[in-house]
Amino acid sequence: MAQSSVERTLGILLGKVEGIEDRLDRADESRAGIHKSLDEVVMRTTHLETDVLAVKNKTDAIQTVTDDVKQLRQRAQGAGSMGHWLVKVGIGVVTAAGWIMALYTWATGRPPP
């Protein structure tokens, strides 16, 4: 009876050890899956950081172009204002020349040379 009790106890212990080994194997597989997922997340994060840096560099380049366009627009607006004033001055000069020719014609009785 003692022999069967020892065998029975050894069988129970063996079953528990096998159960523990199975749980350890499943835990190892689970950890391996988690490590694989973490590696994928790290890879994706690295790619995202690279893409963000590329976008930042492009944005900086676009910003310099935008600043140049703003500066040219301000110059064009200044030139446009100056052009309006030059047109007004030109109209005044032509009007004054017309009046001077009319006065010369009226005073001398003949058209200007």
PDB file of N, CA and C in Angstrom:
ATOM      1  N   MET A   1       0.809  -1.174   0.000  1.00  0.00           N
ATOM      2  CA  MET A   1       0.000   0.000   0.000  1.00  0.00           C
ATOM      3  C   MET A   1       0.862   1.251   0.000  1.00  0.00           C
ATOM      4  N   ALA A   2       1.944   1.190   0.666  1.00  0.00           N
ATOM      5  CA  ALA A   2       2.831   2.333   0.703  1.00  0.00           C
ATOM      6  C   ALA A   2       3.408   2.598  -0.674  1.00  0.00           C
ATOM      7  N   GLN A   3       3.678   1.478  -1.394  1.00  0.00           N
ATOM      8  CA  GLN A   3       4.216   1.617  -2.744  1.00  0.00           C
ATOM      9  C   GLN A   3       3.194   2.299  -3.636  1.00  0.00           C
ATOM     10  N   SER A   4       1.936   1.940  -3.592  1.00  0.00           N
ATOM     11  CA  SER A   4       0.921   2.550  -4.444  1.00  0.00           C
ATOM     12  C   SER A   4       0.660   3.988  -4.030  1.00  0.00           C
ATOM     13  N   SER A   5       0.773   4.289  -2.760  1.00  0.00           N
ATOM     14  CA  SER A   5       0.585   5.652  -2.292  1.00  0.00           C
ATOM     15  C   SER A   5       1.716   6.541  -2.809  1.00  0.00           C
ATOM     16  N   VAL A   6       2.914   6.026  -2.810  1.00  0.00           N
ATOM     17  CA  VAL A   6       4.062   6.780  -3.318  1.00  0.00           C
ATOM     18  C   VAL A   6       3.920   6.968  -4.815  1.00  0.00           C
ATOM     19  N   GLU A   7       3.513   5.920  -5.532  1.00  0.00           N
ATOM     20  CA  GLU A   7       3.324   6.035  -6.977  1.00  0.00           C
ATOM     21  C   GLU A   7       2.212   7.028  -7.289  1.00  0.00           C
ATOM     22  N   ARG A   8       1.160   6.958  -6.488  1.00  0.00           N
ATOM     23  CA  ARG A   8       0.042   7.891  -6.690  1.00  0.00           C
ATOM     24  C   ARG A   8       0.509   9.324  -6.455  1.00  0.00           C
ATOM     25  N   THR A   9       1.270   9.545  -5.411  1.00  0.00           N
ATOM     26  CA  THR A   9       1.784  10.877  -5.099  1.00  0.00           C
ATOM     27  C   THR A   9       2.738  11.340  -6.193  1.00  0.00           C
ATOM     28  N   LEU A  10       3.597  10.427  -6.655  1.00  0.00           N
ATOM     29  CA  LEU A  10       4.500  10.773  -7.754  1.00  0.00           C
ATOM     30  C   LEU A  10       3.717  11.101  -9.019  1.00  0.00           C
ATOM     31  N   GLY A  11       2.644  10.379  -9.274  1.00  0.00           N
ATOM     32  CA  GLY A  11       1.798  10.663 -10.437  1.00  0.00           C
ATOM     33  C   GLY A  11       1.159  12.037 -10.337  1.00  0.00           C
ATOM     34  N   ILE A  12       0.680  12.357  -9.141  1.00  0.00           N
ATOM     35  CA  ILE A  12       0.077  13.682  -8.940  1.00  0.00           C
ATOM     36  C   ILE A  12       1.134  14.764  -9.142  1.00  0.00           C
ATOM     37  N   LEU A  13       2.304  14.573  -8.531  1.00  0.00           N
ATOM     38  CA  LEU A  13       3.381  15.560  -8.680  1.00  0.00           C
ATOM     39  C   LEU A  13       3.818  15.687 -10.138  1.00  0.00           C
ATOM     40  N   LEU A  14       3.921  14.558 -10.826  1.00  0.00           N
ATOM     41  CA  LEU A  14       4.297  14.576 -12.235  1.00  0.00           C
ATOM     42  C   LEU A  14       3.262  15.330 -13.061  1.00  0.00           C
ATOM     43  N   GLY A  15       1.991  15.122 -12.772  1.00  0.00           N
ATOM     44  CA  GLY A  15       0.926  15.836 -13.479  1.00  0.00           C
ATOM     45  C   GLY A  15       0.996  17.331 -13.229  1.00  0.00           C
ATOM     46  N   LYS A  16       1.278  17.696 -11.973  1.00  0.00           N
ATOM     47  CA  LYS A  16       1.382  19.124 -11.653  1.00  0.00           C
ATOM     48  C   LYS A  16       2.601  19.748 -12.335  1.00  0.00           C
ATOM     49  N   VAL A  17       3.716  19.033 -12.355  1.00  0.00           N
ATOM     50  CA  VAL A  17       4.921  19.542 -13.018  1.00  0.00           C
ATOM     51  C   VAL A  17       4.665  19.703 -14.509  1.00  0.00           C
ATOM     52  N   GLU A  18       3.987  18.731 -15.124  1.00  0.00           N
ATOM     53  CA  GLU A  18       3.659  18.848 -16.551  1.00  0.00           C
ATOM     54  C   GLU A  18       2.724  20.031 -16.793  1.00  0.00           C
ATOM     55  N   GLY A  19       1.779  20.246 -15.877  1.00  0.00           N
ATOM     56  CA  GLY A  19       0.889  21.409 -15.997  1.00  0.00           C
ATOM     57  C   GLY A  19       1.662  22.713 -15.902  1.00  0.00           C
ATOM     58  N   ILE A  20       2.630  22.740 -14.968  1.00  0.00           N
ATOM     59  CA  ILE A  20       3.463  23.938 -14.831  1.00  0.00           C
ATOM     60  C   ILE A  20       4.292  24.149 -16.089  1.00  0.00           C
ATOM     61  N   GLU A  21       4.852  23.065 -16.643  1.00  0.00           N
ATOM     62  CA  GLU A  21       5.633  23.176 -17.880  1.00  0.00           C
ATOM     63  C   GLU A  21       4.767  23.691 -19.027  1.00  0.00           C
ATOM     64  N   ASP A  22       3.525  23.204 -19.112  1.00  0.00           N
ATOM     65  CA  ASP A  22       2.617  23.683 -20.167  1.00  0.00           C
ATOM     66  C   ASP A  22       2.342  25.175 -20.001  1.00  0.00           C
ATOM     67  N   ARG A  23       2.095  25.589 -18.764  1.00  0.00           N
ATOM     68  CA  ARG A  23       1.839  27.014 -18.522  1.00  0.00           C
ATOM     69  C   ARG A  23       3.075  27.852 -18.850  1.00  0.00           C
ATOM     70  N   LEU A  24       4.251  27.345 -18.506  1.00  0.00           N
ATOM     71  CA  LEU A  24       5.481  28.070 -18.838  1.00  0.00           C
ATOM     72  C   LEU A  24       5.670  28.171 -20.351  1.00  0.00           C
ATOM     73  N   ASP A  25       5.366  27.089 -21.067  1.00  0.00           N
ATOM     74  CA  ASP A  25       5.472  27.128 -22.533  1.00  0.00           C
ATOM     75  C   ASP A  25       4.504  28.150 -23.124  1.00  0.00           C
ATOM     76  N   ARG A  26       3.273  28.157 -22.612  1.00  0.00           N
ATOM     77  CA  ARG A  26       2.288  29.134 -23.105  1.00  0.00           C
ATOM     78  C   ARG A  26       2.724  30.558 -22.762  1.00  0.00           C
ATOM     79  N   ALA A  27       3.297  30.741 -21.573  1.00  0.00           N
ATOM     80  CA  ALA A  27       3.782  32.069 -21.180  1.00  0.00           C
ATOM     81  C   ALA A  27       4.928  32.502 -22.090  1.00  0.00           C
ATOM     82  N   ASP A  28       5.818  31.564 -22.433  1.00  0.00           N
ATOM     83  CA  ASP A  28       6.920  31.887 -23.353  1.00  0.00           C
ATOM     84  C   ASP A  28       6.386  32.300 -24.719  1.00  0.00           C
ATOM     85  N   GLU A  29       5.393  31.563 -25.216  1.00  0.00           N
ATOM     86  CA  GLU A  29       4.787  31.907 -26.510  1.00  0.00           C
ATOM     87  C   GLU A  29       4.117  33.276 -26.437  1.00  0.00           C
ATOM     88  N   SER A  30       3.450  33.541 -25.327  1.00  0.00           N
ATOM     89  CA  SER A  30       2.778  34.829 -25.174  1.00  0.00           C
ATOM     90  C   SER A  30       3.799  35.971 -25.143  1.00  0.00           C
ATOM     91  N   ARG A  31       4.877  35.778 -24.382  1.00  0.00           N
ATOM     92  CA  ARG A  31       5.917  36.808 -24.327  1.00  0.00           C
ATOM     93  C   ARG A  31       6.563  37.012 -25.691  1.00  0.00           C
ATOM     94  N   ALA A  32       6.770  35.929 -26.421  1.00  0.00           N
ATOM     95  CA  ALA A  32       7.352  36.049 -27.764  1.00  0.00           C
ATOM     96  C   ALA A  32       6.428  36.863 -28.665  1.00  0.00           C
ATOM     97  N   GLY A  33       5.120  36.626 -28.554  1.00  0.00           N
ATOM     98  CA  GLY A  33       4.160  37.401 -29.347  1.00  0.00           C
ATOM     99  C   GLY A  33       4.176  38.868 -28.960  1.00  0.00           C
ATOM    100  N   ILE A  34       4.273  39.137 -27.651  1.00  0.00           N
ATOM    101  CA  ILE A  34       4.317  40.529 -27.189  1.00  0.00           C
ATOM    102  C   ILE A  34       5.593  41.204 -27.676  1.00  0.00           C
ATOM    103  N   HIS A  35       6.724  40.501 -27.604  1.00  0.00           N
ATOM    104  CA  HIS A  35       7.983  41.079 -28.092  1.00  0.00           C
ATOM    105  C   HIS A  35       7.910  41.361 -29.589  1.00  0.00           C
ATOM    106  N   LYS A  36       7.291  40.475 -30.331  1.00  0.00           N
ATOM    107  CA  LYS A  36       7.135  40.692 -31.773  1.00  0.00           C
ATOM    108  C   LYS A  36       6.274  41.927 -32.022  1.00  0.00           C
ATOM    109  N   SER A  37       5.180  42.056 -31.256  1.00  0.00           N
ATOM    110  CA  SER A  37       4.314  43.232 -31.404  1.00  0.00           C
ATOM    111  C   SER A  37       5.071  44.502 -31.052  1.00  0.00           C
ATOM    112  N   LEU A  38       5.859  44.463 -29.979  1.00  0.00           N
ATOM    113  CA  LEU A  38       6.644  45.636 -29.598  1.00  0.00           C
ATOM    114  C   LEU A  38       7.666  45.992 -30.670  1.00  0.00           C
ATOM    115  N   ASP A  39       8.302  44.989 -31.251  1.00  0.00           N
ATOM    116  CA  ASP A  39       9.256  45.252 -32.331  1.00  0.00           C
ATOM    117  C   ASP A  39       8.565  45.916 -33.518  1.00  0.00           C
ATOM    118  N   GLU A  40       7.360  45.462 -33.841  1.00  0.00           N
ATOM    119  CA  GLU A  40       6.604  46.074 -34.937  1.00  0.00           C
ATOM    120  C   GLU A  40       6.240  47.515 -34.601  1.00  0.00           C
ATOM    121  N   VAL A  41       5.841  47.761 -33.351  1.00  0.00           N
ATOM    122  CA  VAL A  41       5.496  49.131 -32.938  1.00  0.00           C
ATOM    123  C   VAL A  41       6.725  50.029 -33.011  1.00  0.00           C
ATOM    124  N   VAL A  42       7.876  49.518 -32.578  1.00  0.00           N
ATOM    125  CA  VAL A  42       9.111  50.304 -32.650  1.00  0.00           C
ATOM    126  C   VAL A  42       9.444  50.622 -34.103  1.00  0.00           C
ATOM    127  N   MET A  43       9.291  49.647 -34.982  1.00  0.00           N
ATOM    128  CA  MET A  43       9.584  49.864 -36.401  1.00  0.00           C
ATOM    129  C   MET A  43       8.636  50.908 -36.991  1.00  0.00           C
ATOM    130  N   ARG A  44       7.356  50.785 -36.663  1.00  0.00           N
ATOM    131  CA  ARG A  44       6.380  51.753 -37.180  1.00  0.00           C
ATOM    132  C   ARG A  44       6.663  53.145 -36.634  1.00  0.00           C
ATOM    133  N   THR A  45       7.029  53.231 -35.352  1.00  0.00           N
ATOM    134  CA  THR A  45       7.351  54.524 -34.752  1.00  0.00           C
ATOM    135  C   THR A  45       8.574  55.139 -35.425  1.00  0.00           C
ATOM    136  N   THR A  46       9.561  54.325 -35.718  1.00  0.00           N
ATOM    137  CA  THR A  46      10.756  54.817 -36.406  1.00  0.00           C
ATOM    138  C   THR A  46      10.396  55.357 -37.786  1.00  0.00           C
ATOM    139  N   HIS A  47       9.546  54.629 -38.502  1.00  0.00           N
ATOM    140  CA  HIS A  47       9.115  55.102 -39.820  1.00  0.00           C
ATOM    141  C   HIS A  47       8.318  56.403 -39.689  1.00  0.00           C
ATOM    142  N   LEU A  48       7.464  56.483 -38.683  1.00  0.00           N
ATOM    143  CA  LEU A  48       6.690  57.709 -38.483  1.00  0.00           C
ATOM    144  C   LEU A  48       7.604  58.887 -38.165  1.00  0.00           C
ATOM    145  N   GLU A  49       8.608  58.670 -37.323  1.00  0.00           N
ATOM    146  CA  GLU A  49       9.541  59.748 -37.007  1.00  0.00           C
ATOM    147  C   GLU A  49      10.274  60.212 -38.260  1.00  0.00           C
ATOM    148  N   THR A  50      10.668  59.275 -39.096  1.00  0.00           N
ATOM    149  CA  THR A  50      11.347  59.626 -40.346  1.00  0.00           C
ATOM    150  C   THR A  50      10.419  60.425 -41.255  1.00  0.00           C
ATOM    151  N   ASP A  51       9.166  59.979 -41.360  1.00  0.00           N
ATOM    152  CA  ASP A  51       8.200  60.689 -42.199  1.00  0.00           C
ATOM    153  C   ASP A  51       7.919  62.085 -41.657  1.00  0.00           C
ATOM    154  N   VAL A  52       7.797  62.211 -40.336  1.00  0.00           N
ATOM    155  CA  VAL A  52       7.541  63.525 -39.734  1.00  0.00           C
ATOM    156  C   VAL A  52       8.717  64.456 -39.989  1.00  0.00           C
ATOM    157  N   LEU A  53       9.928  63.940 -39.892  1.00  0.00           N
ATOM    158  CA  LEU A  53      11.102  64.769 -40.165  1.00  0.00           C
ATOM    159  C   LEU A  53      11.115  65.231 -41.620  1.00  0.00           C
ATOM    160  N   ALA A  54      10.757  64.334 -42.532  1.00  0.00           N
ATOM    161  CA  ALA A  54      10.703  64.708 -43.952  1.00  0.00           C
ATOM    162  C   ALA A  54       9.643  65.779 -44.181  1.00  0.00           C
ATOM    163  N   VAL A  55       8.485  65.624 -43.546  1.00  0.00           N
ATOM    164  CA  VAL A  55       7.419  66.624 -43.687  1.00  0.00           C
ATOM    165  C   VAL A  55       7.869  67.957 -43.101  1.00  0.00           C
ATOM    166  N   LYS A  56       8.573  67.920 -41.972  1.00  0.00           N
ATOM    167  CA  LYS A  56       9.061  69.151 -41.353  1.00  0.00           C
ATOM    168  C   LYS A  56      10.037  69.861 -42.282  1.00  0.00           C
ATOM    169  N   ASN A  57      10.938  69.112 -42.893  1.00  0.00           N
ATOM    170  CA  ASN A  57      11.894  69.724 -43.825  1.00  0.00           C
ATOM    171  C   ASN A  57      11.176  70.333 -45.023  1.00  0.00           C
ATOM    172  N   LYS A  58      10.171  69.626 -45.556  1.00  0.00           N
ATOM    173  CA  LYS A  58       9.409  70.172 -46.681  1.00  0.00           C
ATOM    174  C   LYS A  58       8.650  71.422 -46.255  1.00  0.00           C
ATOM    175  N   THR A  59       8.097  71.400 -45.049  1.00  0.00           N
ATOM    176  CA  THR A  59       7.354  72.552 -44.549  1.00  0.00           C
ATOM    177  C   THR A  59       8.274  73.752 -44.389  1.00  0.00           C
ATOM    178  N   ASP A  60       9.491  73.522 -43.895  1.00  0.00           N
ATOM    179  CA  ASP A  60      10.451  74.617 -43.777  1.00  0.00           C
ATOM    180  C   ASP A  60      10.777  75.202 -45.147  1.00  0.00           C
ATOM    181  N   ALA A  61      10.949  74.340 -46.146  1.00  0.00           N
ATOM    182  CA  ALA A  61      11.231  74.818 -47.501  1.00  0.00           C
ATOM    183  C   ALA A  61      10.045  75.602 -48.051  1.00  0.00           C
ATOM    184  N   ILE A  62       8.846  75.105 -47.801  1.00  0.00           N
ATOM    185  CA  ILE A  62       7.643  75.801 -48.263  1.00  0.00           C
ATOM    186  C   ILE A  62       7.511  77.143 -47.559  1.00  0.00           C
ATOM    187  N   GLN A  63       7.891  77.205 -46.271  1.00  0.00           N
ATOM    188  CA  GLN A  63       7.799  78.453 -45.516  1.00  0.00           C
ATOM    189  C   GLN A  63       8.702  79.520 -46.122  1.00  0.00           C
ATOM    190  N   THR A  64       9.905  79.150 -46.556  1.00  0.00           N
ATOM    191  CA  THR A  64      10.783  80.144 -47.168  1.00  0.00           C
ATOM    192  C   THR A  64      10.180  80.663 -48.469  1.00  0.00           C
ATOM    193  N   VAL A  65       9.572  79.781 -49.247  1.00  0.00           N
ATOM    194  CA  VAL A  65       8.919  80.209 -50.489  1.00  0.00           C
ATOM    195  C   VAL A  65       7.739  81.122 -50.168  1.00  0.00           C
ATOM    196  N   THR A  66       6.973  80.767 -49.145  1.00  0.00           N
ATOM    197  CA  THR A  66       5.826  81.586 -48.749  1.00  0.00           C
ATOM    198  C   THR A  66       6.286  82.972 -48.320  1.00  0.00           C
ATOM    199  N   ASP A  67       7.372  83.042 -47.557  1.00  0.00           N
ATOM    200  CA  ASP A  67       7.899  84.343 -47.143  1.00  0.00           C
ATOM    201  C   ASP A  67       8.331  85.164 -48.354  1.00  0.00           C
ATOM    202  N   ASP A  68       8.984  84.521 -49.326  1.00  0.00           N
ATOM    203  CA  ASP A  68       9.388  85.230 -50.543  1.00  0.00           C
ATOM    204  C   ASP A  68       8.180  85.743 -51.314  1.00  0.00           C
ATOM    205  N   VAL A  69       7.137  84.935 -51.404  1.00  0.00           N
ATOM    206  CA  VAL A  69       5.925  85.352 -52.119  1.00  0.00           C
ATOM    207  C   VAL A  69       5.278  86.536 -51.412  1.00  0.00           C
ATOM    208  N   LYS A  70       5.241  86.501 -50.083  1.00  0.00           N
ATOM    209  CA  LYS A  70       4.668  87.631 -49.334  1.00  0.00           C
ATOM    210  C   LYS A  70       5.467  88.904 -49.591  1.00  0.00           C
ATOM    211  N   GLN A  71       6.795  88.766 -49.595  1.00  0.00           N
ATOM    212  CA  GLN A  71       7.640  89.926 -49.836  1.00  0.00           C
ATOM    213  C   GLN A  71       7.408  90.476 -51.249  1.00  0.00           C
ATOM    214  N   LEU A  72       7.317  89.597 -52.236  1.00  0.00           N
ATOM    215  CA  LEU A  72       7.063  90.049 -53.608  1.00  0.00           C
ATOM    216  C   LEU A  72       5.686  90.689 -53.731  1.00  0.00           C
ATOM    217  N   ARG A  73       4.703  90.148 -53.024  1.00  0.00           N
ATOM    218  CA  ARG A  73       3.360  90.726 -53.062  1.00  0.00           C
ATOM    219  C   ARG A  73       3.373  92.142 -52.493  1.00  0.00           C
ATOM    220  N   GLN A  74       4.108  92.339 -51.390  1.00  0.00           N
ATOM    221  CA  GLN A  74       4.190  93.675 -50.813  1.00  0.00           C
ATOM    222  C   GLN A  74       4.884  94.636 -51.773  1.00  0.00           C
ATOM    223  N   ARG A  75       5.920  94.151 -52.440  1.00  0.00           N
ATOM    224  CA  ARG A  75       6.594  95.004 -53.431  1.00  0.00           C
ATOM    225  C   ARG A  75       5.651  95.350 -54.578  1.00  0.00           C
ATOM    226  N   ALA A  76       4.880  94.358 -55.016  1.00  0.00           N
ATOM    227  CA  ALA A  76       3.944  94.603 -56.119  1.00  0.00           C
ATOM    228  C   ALA A  76       2.870  95.597 -55.700  1.00  0.00           C
ATOM    229  N   GLN A  77       2.409  95.482 -54.451  1.00  0.00           N
ATOM    230  CA  GLN A  77       1.410  96.438 -53.985  1.00  0.00           C
ATOM    231  C   GLN A  77       2.001  97.841 -53.942  1.00  0.00           C
ATOM    232  N   GLY A  78       3.261  97.940 -53.500  1.00  0.00           N
ATOM    233  CA  GLY A  78       3.922  99.246 -53.491  1.00  0.00           C
ATOM    234  C   GLY A  78       4.098  99.778 -54.902  1.00  0.00           C
ATOM    235  N   ALA A  79       4.480  98.904 -55.831  1.00  0.00           N
ATOM    236  CA  ALA A  79       4.638  99.328 -57.226  1.00  0.00           C
ATOM    237  C   ALA A  79       3.288  99.710 -57.811  1.00  0.00           C
ATOM    238  N   GLY A  80       2.251  98.993 -57.437  1.00  0.00           N
ATOM    239  CA  GLY A  80       0.915  99.326 -57.931  1.00  0.00           C
ATOM    240  C   GLY A  80       0.468 100.690 -57.436  1.00  0.00           C
ATOM    241  N   SER A  81       0.748 101.000 -56.178  1.00  0.00           N
ATOM    242  CA  SER A  81       0.400 102.315 -55.630  1.00  0.00           C
ATOM    243  C   SER A  81       1.187 103.399 -56.347  1.00  0.00           C
ATOM    244  N   MET A  82       2.470 103.121 -56.563  1.00  0.00           N
ATOM    245  CA  MET A  82       3.297 104.095 -57.272  1.00  0.00           C
ATOM    246  C   MET A  82       2.799 104.262 -58.706  1.00  0.00           C
ATOM    247  N   GLY A  83       2.394 103.167 -59.336  1.00  0.00           N
ATOM    248  CA  GLY A  83       1.868 103.239 -60.699  1.00  0.00           C
ATOM    249  C   GLY A  83       0.603 104.084 -60.768  1.00  0.00           C
ATOM    250  N   HIS A  84      -0.275 103.939 -59.774  1.00  0.00           N
ATOM    251  CA  HIS A  84      -1.488 104.768 -59.754  1.00  0.00           C
ATOM    252  C   HIS A  84      -1.130 106.248 -59.663  1.00  0.00           C
ATOM    253  N   TRP A  85      -0.162 106.570 -58.810  1.00  0.00           N
ATOM    254  CA  TRP A  85       0.228 107.969 -58.688  1.00  0.00           C
ATOM    255  C   TRP A  85       0.892 108.478 -59.966  1.00  0.00           C
ATOM    256  N   LEU A  86       1.699 107.630 -60.613  1.00  0.00           N
ATOM    257  CA  LEU A  86       2.327 108.056 -61.868  1.00  0.00           C
ATOM    258  C   LEU A  86       1.285 108.289 -62.955  1.00  0.00           C
ATOM    259  N   VAL A  87       0.244 107.465 -63.000  1.00  0.00           N
ATOM    260  CA  VAL A  87      -0.831 107.669 -63.977  1.00  0.00           C
ATOM    261  C   VAL A  87      -1.523 108.999 -63.704  1.00  0.00           C
ATOM    262  N   LYS A  88      -1.784 109.290 -62.449  1.00  0.00           N
ATOM    263  CA  LYS A  88      -2.447 110.555 -62.107  1.00  0.00           C
ATOM    264  C   LYS A  88      -1.565 111.750 -62.467  1.00  0.00           C
ATOM    265  N   VAL A  89      -0.263 111.632 -62.188  1.00  0.00           N
ATOM    266  CA  VAL A  89       0.655 112.719 -62.541  1.00  0.00           C
ATOM    267  C   VAL A  89       0.717 112.867 -64.058  1.00  0.00           C
ATOM    268  N   GLY A  90       0.744 111.747 -64.788  1.00  0.00           N
ATOM    269  CA  GLY A  90       0.770 111.794 -66.252  1.00  0.00           C
ATOM    270  C   GLY A  90      -0.471 112.473 -66.810  1.00  0.00           C
ATOM    271  N   ILE A  91      -1.626 112.149 -66.247  1.00  0.00           N
ATOM    272  CA  ILE A  91      -2.867 112.807 -66.696  1.00  0.00           C
ATOM    273  C   ILE A  91      -2.786 114.301 -66.435  1.00  0.00           C
ATOM    274  N   GLY A  92      -2.237 114.668 -65.270  1.00  0.00           N
ATOM    275  CA  GLY A  92      -2.089 116.095 -64.949  1.00  0.00           C
ATOM    276  C   GLY A  92      -1.157 116.793 -65.921  1.00  0.00           C
ATOM    277  N   VAL A  93      -0.040 116.135 -66.291  1.00  0.00           N
ATOM    278  CA  VAL A  93       0.923 116.736 -67.223  1.00  0.00           C
ATOM    279  C   VAL A  93       0.288 116.915 -68.600  1.00  0.00           C
ATOM    280  N   VAL A  94      -0.432 115.896 -69.078  1.00  0.00           N
ATOM    281  CA  VAL A  94      -1.081 115.993 -70.390  1.00  0.00           C
ATOM    282  C   VAL A  94      -2.145 117.085 -70.369  1.00  0.00           C
ATOM    283  N   THR A  95      -2.890 117.174 -69.283  1.00  0.00           N
ATOM    284  CA  THR A  95      -3.923 118.217 -69.171  1.00  0.00           C
ATOM    285  C   THR A  95      -3.278 119.602 -69.175  1.00  0.00           C
ATOM    286  N   ALA A  96      -2.187 119.748 -68.408  1.00  0.00           N
ATOM    287  CA  ALA A  96      -1.500 121.040 -68.364  1.00  0.00           C
ATOM    288  C   ALA A  96      -0.942 121.397 -69.742  1.00  0.00           C
ATOM    289  N   ALA A  97      -0.376 120.416 -70.455  1.00  0.00           N
ATOM    290  CA  ALA A  97       0.159 120.682 -71.793  1.00  0.00           C
ATOM    291  C   ALA A  97      -0.962 121.109 -72.736  1.00  0.00           C
ATOM    292  N   GLY A  98      -2.121 120.478 -72.611  1.00  0.00           N
ATOM    293  CA  GLY A  98      -3.259 120.866 -73.446  1.00  0.00           C
ATOM    294  C   GLY A  98      -3.689 122.300 -73.168  1.00  0.00           C
ATOM    295  N   TRP A  99      -3.739 122.678 -71.901  1.00  0.00           N
ATOM    296  CA  TRP A  99      -4.111 124.052 -71.551  1.00  0.00           C
ATOM    297  C   TRP A  99      -3.068 125.047 -72.047  1.00  0.00           C
ATOM    298  N   ILE A 100      -1.800 124.675 -71.928  1.00  0.00           N
ATOM    299  CA  ILE A 100      -0.744 125.584 -72.399  1.00  0.00           C
ATOM    300  C   ILE A 100      -0.844 125.771 -73.910  1.00  0.00           C
ATOM    301  N   MET A 101      -1.101 124.687 -74.655  1.00  0.00           N
ATOM    302  CA  MET A 101      -1.263 124.813 -76.107  1.00  0.00           C
ATOM    303  C   MET A 101      -2.486 125.668 -76.439  1.00  0.00           C
ATOM    304  N   ALA A 102      -3.552 125.473 -75.683  1.00  0.00           N
ATOM    305  CA  ALA A 102      -4.755 126.276 -75.943  1.00  0.00           C
ATOM    306  C   ALA A 102      -4.491 127.747 -75.663  1.00  0.00           C
ATOM    307  N   LEU A 103      -3.791 128.062 -74.582  1.00  0.00           N
ATOM    308  CA  LEU A 103      -3.470 129.460 -74.268  1.00  0.00           C
ATOM    309  C   LEU A 103      -2.545 130.065 -75.327  1.00  0.00           C
ATOM    310  N   TYR A 104      -1.561 129.290 -75.792  1.00  0.00           N
ATOM    311  CA  TYR A 104      -0.659 129.772 -76.825  1.00  0.00           C
ATOM    312  C   TYR A 104      -1.434 130.071 -78.104  1.00  0.00           C
ATOM    313  N   THR A 105      -2.337 129.141 -78.473  1.00  0.00           N
ATOM    314  CA  THR A 105      -3.131 129.345 -79.679  1.00  0.00           C
ATOM    315  C   THR A 105      -4.035 130.565 -79.515  1.00  0.00           C
ATOM    316  N   TRP A 106      -4.622 130.738 -78.374  1.00  0.00           N
ATOM    317  CA  TRP A 106      -5.516 131.878 -78.127  1.00  0.00           C
ATOM    318  C   TRP A 106      -4.733 133.186 -78.133  1.00  0.00           C
ATOM    319  N   ALA A 107      -3.527 133.156 -77.533  1.00  0.00           N
ATOM    320  CA  ALA A 107      -2.753 134.387 -77.435  1.00  0.00           C
ATOM    321  C   ALA A 107      -2.132 134.772 -78.776  1.00  0.00           C
ATOM    322  N   THR A 108      -1.669 133.827 -79.564  1.00  0.00           N
ATOM    323  CA  THR A 108      -0.980 134.157 -80.807  1.00  0.00           C
ATOM    324  C   THR A 108      -1.875 134.047 -82.024  1.00  0.00           C
ATOM    325  N   GLY A 109      -2.942 133.336 -81.925  1.00  0.00           N
ATOM    326  CA  GLY A 109      -3.842 133.173 -83.040  1.00  0.00           C
ATOM    327  C   GLY A 109      -3.387 132.102 -84.008  1.00  0.00           C
ATOM    328  N   ARG A 110      -2.366 131.427 -83.723  1.00  0.00           N
ATOM    329  CA  ARG A 110      -1.913 130.338 -84.579  1.00  0.00           C
ATOM    330  C   ARG A 110      -1.549 129.132 -83.697  1.00  0.00           C
ATOM    331  N   PRO A 111      -1.536 127.924 -84.253  1.00  0.00           N
ATOM    332  CA  PRO A 111      -1.216 126.730 -83.450  1.00  0.00           C
ATOM    333  C   PRO A 111       0.267 126.712 -83.066  1.00  0.00           C
ATOM    334  N   PRO A 112       0.585 126.014 -82.052  1.00  0.00           N
ATOM    335  CA  PRO A 112       1.989 125.949 -81.629  1.00  0.00           C
ATOM    336  C   PRO A 112       2.840 125.241 -82.680  1.00  0.00           C
ATOM    337  N   PRO A 113       4.117 125.570 -82.704  1.00  0.00           N
ATOM    338  CA  PRO A 113       4.990 124.979 -83.721  1.00  0.00           C
ATOM    339  C   PRO A 113       5.245 123.511 -83.513  1.00  0.00           C
TER     340      PRO A 113
END
